[in-house]
């Protein structure tokens, strides 16, 4: 099956994926993908997601072929459809794609016979990020997540991470508040506020986001420093509140998260990265065998 956005999976399938990810944390993974070929095609920059997918696939014994975009024929004007058809002719068992255009994964899926896994498409979706965030939250609260209050802070309008998390976390019964200046808020029926400091006592989880400057056609805010004065997660904001802090990375230091907060035990950023590999192992298996 393809995995383009979080709602491609029902609750039962997601639970199976979370359980499997936790199993892989405690047990040596079997080489279930021994004879499988997986192509990673990242048309947009990535540090975490690309290496996370490749490690995940290799952990299960797959052969991973990375399409070297800087040397690929995309630069010679080859269309996405032609690239896809050619990759498909090499008979891969899955293709993992990241692209600056929303809908790229879905488009690719029309031309191939294997599962397409979306590693992030424009401002649309980043489904494995949302799953690894859900795993991090669920493990912290020992599975008791229904009704937990999550504040998503930052450039929500331009964030595929926010989009995927809003869909997934609300489906699992979390209570969502979007915390951002008006120009970073999407049209939404979820609660919104600009008052981060006042909201903190009513939150169990904060998901902080990077300002997606690459998706702004022009600067729509005064300066990142002005933004940070109101929306940076600092020790002063957190005080001794019982709240965990997530961020998908890359972090804008002292704009999204204060350096002191990055060192705070309530900050789960590196746990998210570890969980990312586990989730992607479970997701790749799920897509190839379903
Ligand atoms: C995110 C992305 O690429 O969408 N990063 C990631 O995958 N870990 C978030 C971001 O770039 O801000």
mmCIF file of C-alpha atoms and ligand atoms in Angstrom:
data_model
loop_
_atom_site.group_PDB
_atom_site.id
_atom_site.type_symbol
_atom_site.label_atom_id
_atom_site.label_comp_id
_atom_site.label_asym_id
_atom_site.label_seq_id
_atom_site.Cartn_x
_atom_site.Cartn_y
_atom_site.Cartn_z
ATOM 1 C CA UNK A 1 0.000 0.000 0.000
ATOM 2 C CA UNK A 2 1.001 3.633 -0.514
ATOM 3 C CA UNK A 3 1.467 5.873 2.509
ATOM 4 C CA UNK A 4 0.928 9.451 1.400
ATOM 5 C CA UNK A 5 -0.919 10.937 4.365
ATOM 6 C CA UNK A 6 -1.838 9.804 7.863
ATOM 7 C CA UNK A 7 -5.472 9.015 7.044
ATOM 8 C CA UNK A 8 -4.347 6.274 4.645
ATOM 9 C CA UNK A 9 -4.085 4.175 7.825
ATOM 10 C CA UNK A 10 -6.931 3.345 10.179
ATOM 11 C CA UNK A 11 -6.552 3.353 13.967
ATOM 12 C CA UNK A 12 -6.007 -0.420 14.103
ATOM 13 C CA UNK A 13 -3.178 -0.311 11.537
ATOM 14 C CA UNK A 14 -1.565 2.623 13.354
ATOM 15 C CA UNK A 15 -1.729 0.773 16.662
ATOM 16 C CA UNK A 16 -0.041 -2.230 15.031
ATOM 17 C CA UNK A 17 2.705 0.055 13.701
ATOM 18 C CA UNK A 18 3.248 1.664 17.138
ATOM 19 C CA UNK A 19 3.415 -1.764 18.799
ATOM 20 C CA UNK A 20 5.875 -3.019 16.218
ATOM 21 C CA UNK A 21 8.065 0.075 16.633
ATOM 22 C CA UNK A 22 8.188 -0.552 20.374
ATOM 23 C CA UNK A 23 8.984 -4.227 19.753
ATOM 24 C CA UNK A 24 11.933 -3.210 17.550
ATOM 25 C CA UNK A 25 13.245 -0.999 20.320
ATOM 26 C CA UNK A 26 13.648 -3.992 22.625
ATOM 27 C CA UNK A 27 14.421 -6.810 20.170
ATOM 28 C CA UNK A 28 16.916 -7.407 17.373
ATOM 29 C CA UNK A 29 14.923 -6.827 14.205
ATOM 30 C CA UNK A 30 14.501 -9.814 11.871
ATOM 31 C CA UNK A 31 15.766 -9.416 8.286
ATOM 32 C CA UNK A 32 12.248 -9.333 6.853
ATOM 33 C CA UNK A 33 13.332 -7.133 3.917
ATOM 34 C CA UNK A 34 16.409 -9.209 2.993
ATOM 35 C CA UNK A 35 15.651 -9.545 -0.729
ATOM 36 C CA UNK A 36 13.944 -6.161 -1.091
ATOM 37 C CA UNK A 37 15.169 -3.081 -2.949
ATOM 38 C CA UNK A 38 14.152 0.329 -1.631
ATOM 39 C CA UNK A 39 14.785 3.569 -3.509
ATOM 40 C CA UNK A 40 15.045 6.869 -1.656
ATOM 41 C CA UNK A 41 14.313 9.843 -3.924
ATOM 42 C CA UNK A 42 14.689 13.066 -1.953
ATOM 43 C CA UNK A 43 14.190 16.074 -4.231
ATOM 44 C CA UNK A 44 14.334 18.413 -1.220
ATOM 45 C CA UNK A 45 16.942 18.775 1.546
ATOM 46 C CA UNK A 46 16.831 16.453 4.508
ATOM 47 C CA UNK A 47 19.130 15.362 7.307
ATOM 48 C CA UNK A 48 17.005 13.347 9.682
ATOM 49 C CA UNK A 49 14.285 11.905 7.482
ATOM 50 C CA UNK A 50 16.536 10.554 4.706
ATOM 51 C CA UNK A 51 19.036 8.902 7.050
ATOM 52 C CA UNK A 52 16.230 7.662 9.286
ATOM 53 C CA UNK A 53 14.461 5.902 6.391
ATOM 54 C CA UNK A 54 17.718 4.442 5.078
ATOM 55 C CA UNK A 55 18.793 3.124 8.482
ATOM 56 C CA UNK A 56 15.301 1.712 9.028
ATOM 57 C CA UNK A 57 15.352 -0.138 5.702
ATOM 58 C CA UNK A 58 18.890 -1.446 6.279
ATOM 59 C CA UNK A 59 18.033 -2.589 9.818
ATOM 60 C CA UNK A 60 15.516 -4.955 8.242
ATOM 61 C CA UNK A 61 18.025 -6.188 5.668
ATOM 62 C CA UNK A 62 16.839 -4.243 2.587
ATOM 63 C CA UNK A 63 19.134 -2.964 -0.148
ATOM 64 C CA UNK A 64 18.830 0.814 -0.286
ATOM 65 C CA UNK A 65 19.498 2.734 -3.496
ATOM 66 C CA UNK A 66 19.655 6.495 -3.104
ATOM 67 C CA UNK A 67 18.703 8.471 -6.189
ATOM 68 C CA UNK A 68 21.386 11.126 -6.395
ATOM 69 C CA UNK A 69 19.277 14.118 -7.319
ATOM 70 C CA UNK A 70 22.277 16.347 -8.070
ATOM 71 C CA UNK A 71 23.264 13.879 -10.795
ATOM 72 C CA UNK A 72 19.774 12.760 -11.833
ATOM 73 C CA UNK A 73 18.042 13.608 -15.098
ATOM 74 C CA UNK A 74 15.528 15.834 -13.303
ATOM 75 C CA UNK A 75 18.119 18.544 -13.807
ATOM 76 C CA UNK A 76 18.078 17.765 -17.532
ATOM 77 C CA UNK A 77 14.343 18.411 -17.607
ATOM 78 C CA UNK A 78 13.050 14.857 -17.173
ATOM 79 C CA UNK A 79 9.464 14.919 -15.928
ATOM 80 C CA UNK A 80 8.434 13.324 -12.671
ATOM 81 C CA UNK A 81 6.319 10.811 -14.617
ATOM 82 C CA UNK A 82 9.317 9.707 -16.713
ATOM 83 C CA UNK A 83 11.579 9.500 -13.668
ATOM 84 C CA UNK A 84 8.932 7.396 -11.938
ATOM 85 C CA UNK A 85 8.411 5.072 -14.893
ATOM 86 C CA UNK A 86 12.159 4.528 -15.179
ATOM 87 C CA UNK A 87 12.623 3.860 -11.472
ATOM 88 C CA UNK A 88 9.688 1.472 -11.645
ATOM 89 C CA UNK A 89 11.304 -0.474 -14.491
ATOM 90 C CA UNK A 90 14.084 -1.422 -12.057
ATOM 91 C CA UNK A 91 11.474 -3.280 -9.986
ATOM 92 C CA UNK A 92 11.954 -1.700 -6.552
ATOM 93 C CA UNK A 93 9.801 -2.918 -3.654
ATOM 94 C CA UNK A 94 9.169 0.615 -2.350
ATOM 95 C CA UNK A 95 10.075 4.197 -3.228
ATOM 96 C CA UNK A 96 10.401 6.829 -0.522
ATOM 97 C CA UNK A 97 9.991 10.341 -1.856
ATOM 98 C CA UNK A 98 10.407 13.868 -0.544
ATOM 99 C CA UNK A 99 9.514 16.790 -2.787
ATOM 100 C CA UNK A 100 8.886 20.520 -2.488
ATOM 101 C CA UNK A 101 5.577 20.158 -4.330
ATOM 102 C CA UNK A 102 2.473 19.091 -2.429
ATOM 103 C CA UNK A 103 0.976 16.030 -4.096
ATOM 104 C CA UNK A 104 4.275 14.722 -5.511
ATOM 105 C CA UNK A 105 3.940 11.323 -3.834
ATOM 106 C CA UNK A 106 0.390 10.857 -5.019
ATOM 107 C CA UNK A 107 1.438 11.806 -8.548
ATOM 108 C CA UNK A 108 4.320 9.321 -8.503
ATOM 109 C CA UNK A 109 2.027 6.578 -7.233
ATOM 110 C CA UNK A 110 0.154 6.638 -10.566
ATOM 111 C CA UNK A 111 3.219 5.486 -12.485
ATOM 112 C CA UNK A 112 4.654 2.736 -10.309
ATOM 113 C CA UNK A 113 3.741 -0.766 -9.181
ATOM 114 C CA UNK A 114 5.342 -0.578 -5.742
ATOM 115 C CA UNK A 115 4.367 1.308 -2.564
ATOM 116 C CA UNK A 116 5.189 5.011 -2.423
ATOM 117 C CA UNK A 117 6.025 6.332 1.038
ATOM 118 C CA UNK A 118 5.809 10.086 1.494
ATOM 119 C CA UNK A 119 8.822 11.578 3.289
ATOM 120 C CA UNK A 120 7.290 15.067 3.094
ATOM 121 C CA UNK A 121 5.538 16.846 0.198
ATOM 122 C CA UNK A 122 5.521 20.630 0.227
ATOM 123 C CA UNK A 123 3.345 22.046 2.976
ATOM 124 C CA UNK A 124 0.926 19.128 2.626
ATOM 125 C CA UNK A 125 1.920 16.061 4.661
ATOM 126 C CA UNK A 126 4.716 14.332 6.539
ATOM 127 C CA UNK A 127 2.970 11.216 7.782
ATOM 128 C CA UNK A 128 5.909 9.335 9.320
ATOM 129 C CA UNK A 129 6.831 12.433 11.342
ATOM 130 C CA UNK A 130 3.325 12.491 12.812
ATOM 131 C CA UNK A 131 3.532 8.765 13.619
ATOM 132 C CA UNK A 132 6.861 9.165 15.401
ATOM 133 C CA UNK A 133 5.452 12.116 17.333
ATOM 134 C CA UNK A 134 2.455 9.988 18.316
ATOM 135 C CA UNK A 135 4.808 7.184 19.435
ATOM 136 C CA UNK A 136 6.869 9.628 21.526
ATOM 137 C CA UNK A 137 3.726 11.050 23.157
ATOM 138 C CA UNK A 138 2.116 7.657 23.666
ATOM 139 C CA UNK A 139 5.219 6.143 25.274
ATOM 140 C CA UNK A 140 5.631 9.133 27.587
ATOM 141 C CA UNK A 141 2.041 8.845 28.821
ATOM 142 C CA UNK A 142 2.152 5.016 28.828
ATOM 143 C CA UNK A 143 -0.595 4.843 26.212
ATOM 144 C CA UNK A 144 -2.987 7.067 28.148
ATOM 145 C CA UNK A 145 -3.271 9.858 25.555
ATOM 146 C CA UNK A 146 -6.998 10.425 25.052
ATOM 147 C CA UNK A 147 -7.856 13.984 26.142
ATOM 148 C CA UNK A 148 -4.215 15.016 26.535
ATOM 149 C CA UNK A 149 -3.820 18.675 25.564
ATOM 150 C CA UNK A 150 -1.360 19.511 22.821
ATOM 151 C CA UNK A 151 -0.322 23.004 21.756
ATOM 152 C CA UNK A 152 1.183 23.276 18.268
ATOM 153 C CA UNK A 153 3.337 26.407 18.180
ATOM 154 C CA UNK A 154 4.738 28.281 15.185
ATOM 155 C CA UNK A 155 4.360 28.437 11.414
ATOM 156 C CA UNK A 156 1.403 26.063 11.332
ATOM 157 C CA UNK A 157 0.043 27.327 8.032
ATOM 158 C CA UNK A 158 3.142 26.302 6.068
ATOM 159 C CA UNK A 159 4.003 23.166 8.017
ATOM 160 C CA UNK A 160 3.379 19.665 6.678
ATOM 161 C CA UNK A 161 4.328 18.380 10.151
ATOM 162 C CA UNK A 162 1.481 20.395 11.680
ATOM 163 C CA UNK A 163 -0.976 19.213 9.024
ATOM 164 C CA UNK A 164 -0.194 15.548 9.606
ATOM 165 C CA UNK A 165 -0.136 15.911 13.388
ATOM 166 C CA UNK A 166 -3.463 17.735 13.487
ATOM 167 C CA UNK A 167 -5.133 14.901 11.553
ATOM 168 C CA UNK A 168 -3.479 12.078 13.469
ATOM 169 C CA UNK A 169 -3.509 13.411 17.027
ATOM 170 C CA UNK A 170 -7.112 14.618 16.833
ATOM 171 C CA UNK A 171 -8.138 11.144 15.587
ATOM 172 C CA UNK A 172 -6.498 9.661 18.707
ATOM 173 C CA UNK A 173 -8.563 11.981 20.917
ATOM 174 C CA UNK A 174 -5.952 14.585 21.802
ATOM 175 C CA UNK A 175 -7.198 18.100 22.391
ATOM 176 C CA UNK A 176 -5.478 20.491 19.983
ATOM 177 C CA UNK A 177 -4.739 24.204 20.326
ATOM 178 C CA UNK A 178 -2.933 26.094 17.575
ATOM 179 C CA UNK A 179 -0.659 28.776 19.013
ATOM 180 C CA UNK A 180 0.717 31.284 16.513
ATOM 181 C CA UNK A 181 0.615 34.842 15.242
ATOM 182 C CA UNK A 182 -2.302 35.381 12.807
ATOM 183 C CA UNK A 183 -0.099 35.181 9.688
ATOM 184 C CA UNK A 184 1.041 31.675 10.669
ATOM 185 C CA UNK A 185 -2.459 30.324 11.338
ATOM 186 C CA UNK A 186 -4.416 28.305 8.760
ATOM 187 C CA UNK A 187 -8.195 28.564 8.447
ATOM 188 C CA UNK A 188 -9.290 26.055 11.040
ATOM 189 C CA UNK A 189 -12.032 24.881 13.346
ATOM 190 C CA UNK A 190 -9.473 24.024 16.045
ATOM 191 C CA UNK A 191 -8.887 26.366 19.000
ATOM 192 C CA UNK A 192 -6.372 29.111 18.267
ATOM 193 C CA UNK A 193 -4.546 31.620 20.448
ATOM 194 C CA UNK A 194 -1.542 33.941 20.375
ATOM 195 C CA UNK A 195 -1.057 33.661 24.121
ATOM 196 C CA UNK A 196 1.654 31.023 24.580
ATOM 197 C CA UNK A 197 2.548 32.094 28.123
ATOM 198 C CA UNK A 198 -1.083 32.022 29.237
ATOM 199 C CA UNK A 199 -1.765 28.661 27.554
ATOM 200 C CA UNK A 200 1.068 26.697 29.062
ATOM 201 C CA UNK A 201 -0.716 25.723 32.284
ATOM 202 C CA UNK A 202 -3.422 24.057 30.176
ATOM 203 C CA UNK A 203 -1.057 21.951 28.066
ATOM 204 C CA UNK A 204 0.466 18.485 28.466
ATOM 205 C CA UNK A 205 2.438 18.572 25.208
ATOM 206 C CA UNK A 206 4.024 21.327 23.116
ATOM 207 C CA UNK A 207 4.977 20.705 19.492
ATOM 208 C CA UNK A 208 7.206 23.591 18.414
ATOM 209 C CA UNK A 209 7.755 24.178 14.683
ATOM 210 C CA UNK A 210 10.397 25.870 12.579
ATOM 211 C CA UNK A 211 9.410 28.973 10.641
ATOM 212 C CA UNK A 212 9.191 27.623 7.082
ATOM 213 C CA UNK A 213 11.005 30.560 5.471
ATOM 214 C CA UNK A 214 11.561 28.573 2.257
ATOM 215 C CA UNK A 215 7.782 28.543 1.712
ATOM 216 C CA UNK A 216 7.221 32.262 2.192
ATOM 217 C CA UNK A 217 7.105 34.254 -1.029
ATOM 218 C CA UNK A 218 8.049 37.347 0.935
ATOM 219 C CA UNK A 219 8.803 38.051 4.607
ATOM 220 C CA UNK A 220 5.434 38.038 6.345
ATOM 221 C CA UNK A 221 6.707 38.858 9.829
ATOM 222 C CA UNK A 222 8.821 41.625 11.352
ATOM 223 C CA UNK A 223 11.835 39.491 12.173
ATOM 224 C CA UNK A 224 12.469 36.053 13.624
ATOM 225 C CA UNK A 225 13.692 37.780 16.787
ATOM 226 C CA UNK A 226 10.341 39.576 17.164
ATOM 227 C CA UNK A 227 8.561 36.266 16.629
ATOM 228 C CA UNK A 228 10.812 34.600 19.209
ATOM 229 C CA UNK A 229 9.954 37.170 21.891
ATOM 230 C CA UNK A 230 6.416 35.836 21.906
ATOM 231 C CA UNK A 231 6.681 32.228 20.698
ATOM 232 C CA UNK A 232 10.101 30.817 21.617
ATOM 233 C CA UNK A 233 9.774 28.013 24.161
ATOM 234 C CA UNK A 234 12.000 29.201 27.007
ATOM 235 C CA UNK A 235 12.613 28.064 30.587
ATOM 236 C CA UNK A 236 10.706 31.146 31.644
ATOM 237 C CA UNK A 237 7.664 29.977 29.655
ATOM 238 C CA UNK A 238 7.924 26.355 30.834
ATOM 239 C CA UNK A 239 8.644 27.136 34.511
ATOM 240 C CA UNK A 240 7.909 23.930 36.438
ATOM 241 C CA UNK A 241 4.890 22.918 34.351
ATOM 242 C CA UNK A 242 4.452 19.228 33.730
ATOM 243 C CA UNK A 243 4.660 19.412 29.952
ATOM 244 C CA UNK A 244 6.774 17.675 27.310
ATOM 245 C CA UNK A 245 8.307 19.541 24.374
ATOM 246 C CA UNK A 246 8.631 18.106 20.869
ATOM 247 C CA UNK A 247 10.163 19.579 17.709
ATOM 248 C CA UNK A 248 10.654 17.811 14.353
ATOM 249 C CA UNK A 249 13.991 19.527 13.634
ATOM 250 C CA UNK A 250 15.847 21.315 12.286
ATOM 251 C CA UNK A 251 15.587 23.664 15.267
ATOM 252 C CA UNK A 252 16.101 27.394 14.887
ATOM 253 C CA UNK A 253 18.042 27.830 18.133
ATOM 254 C CA UNK A 254 16.610 30.465 20.477
ATOM 255 C CA UNK A 255 13.852 31.215 17.947
ATOM 256 C CA UNK A 256 11.745 28.038 18.242
ATOM 257 C CA UNK A 257 13.402 26.531 21.322
ATOM 258 C CA UNK A 258 15.752 28.105 23.812
ATOM 259 C CA UNK A 259 19.116 26.295 24.173
ATOM 260 C CA UNK A 260 18.344 25.721 27.864
ATOM 261 C CA UNK A 261 15.096 23.987 26.937
ATOM 262 C CA UNK A 262 16.944 21.673 24.537
ATOM 263 C CA UNK A 263 18.901 20.407 27.564
ATOM 264 C CA UNK A 264 15.801 20.047 29.755
ATOM 265 C CA UNK A 265 14.590 16.477 30.432
ATOM 266 C CA UNK A 266 11.092 17.540 29.343
ATOM 267 C CA UNK A 267 12.453 18.096 25.833
ATOM 268 C CA UNK A 268 11.982 14.950 23.696
ATOM 269 C CA UNK A 269 13.749 16.029 20.494
ATOM 270 C CA UNK A 270 16.400 13.276 20.429
ATOM 271 C CA UNK A 271 13.920 10.646 21.570
ATOM 272 C CA UNK A 272 11.822 11.666 18.537
ATOM 273 C CA UNK A 273 14.812 11.011 16.274
ATOM 274 C CA UNK A 274 15.351 7.527 17.754
ATOM 275 C CA UNK A 275 11.644 6.780 17.511
ATOM 276 C CA UNK A 276 11.752 7.902 13.873
ATOM 277 C CA UNK A 277 13.916 4.941 12.880
ATOM 278 C CA UNK A 278 11.651 2.494 14.732
ATOM 279 C CA UNK A 279 8.478 3.937 13.209
ATOM 280 C CA UNK A 280 9.943 3.890 9.703
ATOM 281 C CA UNK A 281 10.955 0.233 10.082
ATOM 282 C CA UNK A 282 7.366 -0.594 10.957
ATOM 283 C CA UNK A 283 5.946 1.646 8.203
ATOM 284 C CA UNK A 284 8.150 0.266 5.413
ATOM 285 C CA UNK A 285 7.225 -3.297 6.399
ATOM 286 C CA UNK A 286 3.555 -2.410 6.605
ATOM 287 C CA UNK A 287 3.543 -0.804 3.153
ATOM 288 C CA UNK A 288 5.459 -3.628 1.459
ATOM 289 C CA UNK A 289 3.430 -6.479 2.997
ATOM 290 C CA UNK A 290 -0.054 -4.938 2.760
HETATM 291 C C1 LIG B 1 10.500 18.755 8.961
HETATM 292 C C2 LIG B 1 10.223 18.744 7.474
HETATM 293 O O1 LIG B 1 11.111 18.561 6.658
HETATM 294 O O2 LIG B 1 9.071 18.898 7.153
HETATM 295 N N1 LIG B 1 11.708 18.169 9.322
HETATM 296 C C3 LIG B 1 11.815 16.827 9.402
HETATM 297 O O3 LIG B 1 11.392 16.099 8.556
HETATM 298 N N2 LIG B 1 12.394 16.330 10.507
HETATM 299 C C4 LIG B 1 10.260 20.070 9.573
HETATM 300 C C5 LIG B 1 10.988 21.272 9.075
HETATM 301 O O4 LIG B 1 11.709 21.253 8.069
HETATM 302 O O5 LIG B 1 10.836 22.325 9.722
#
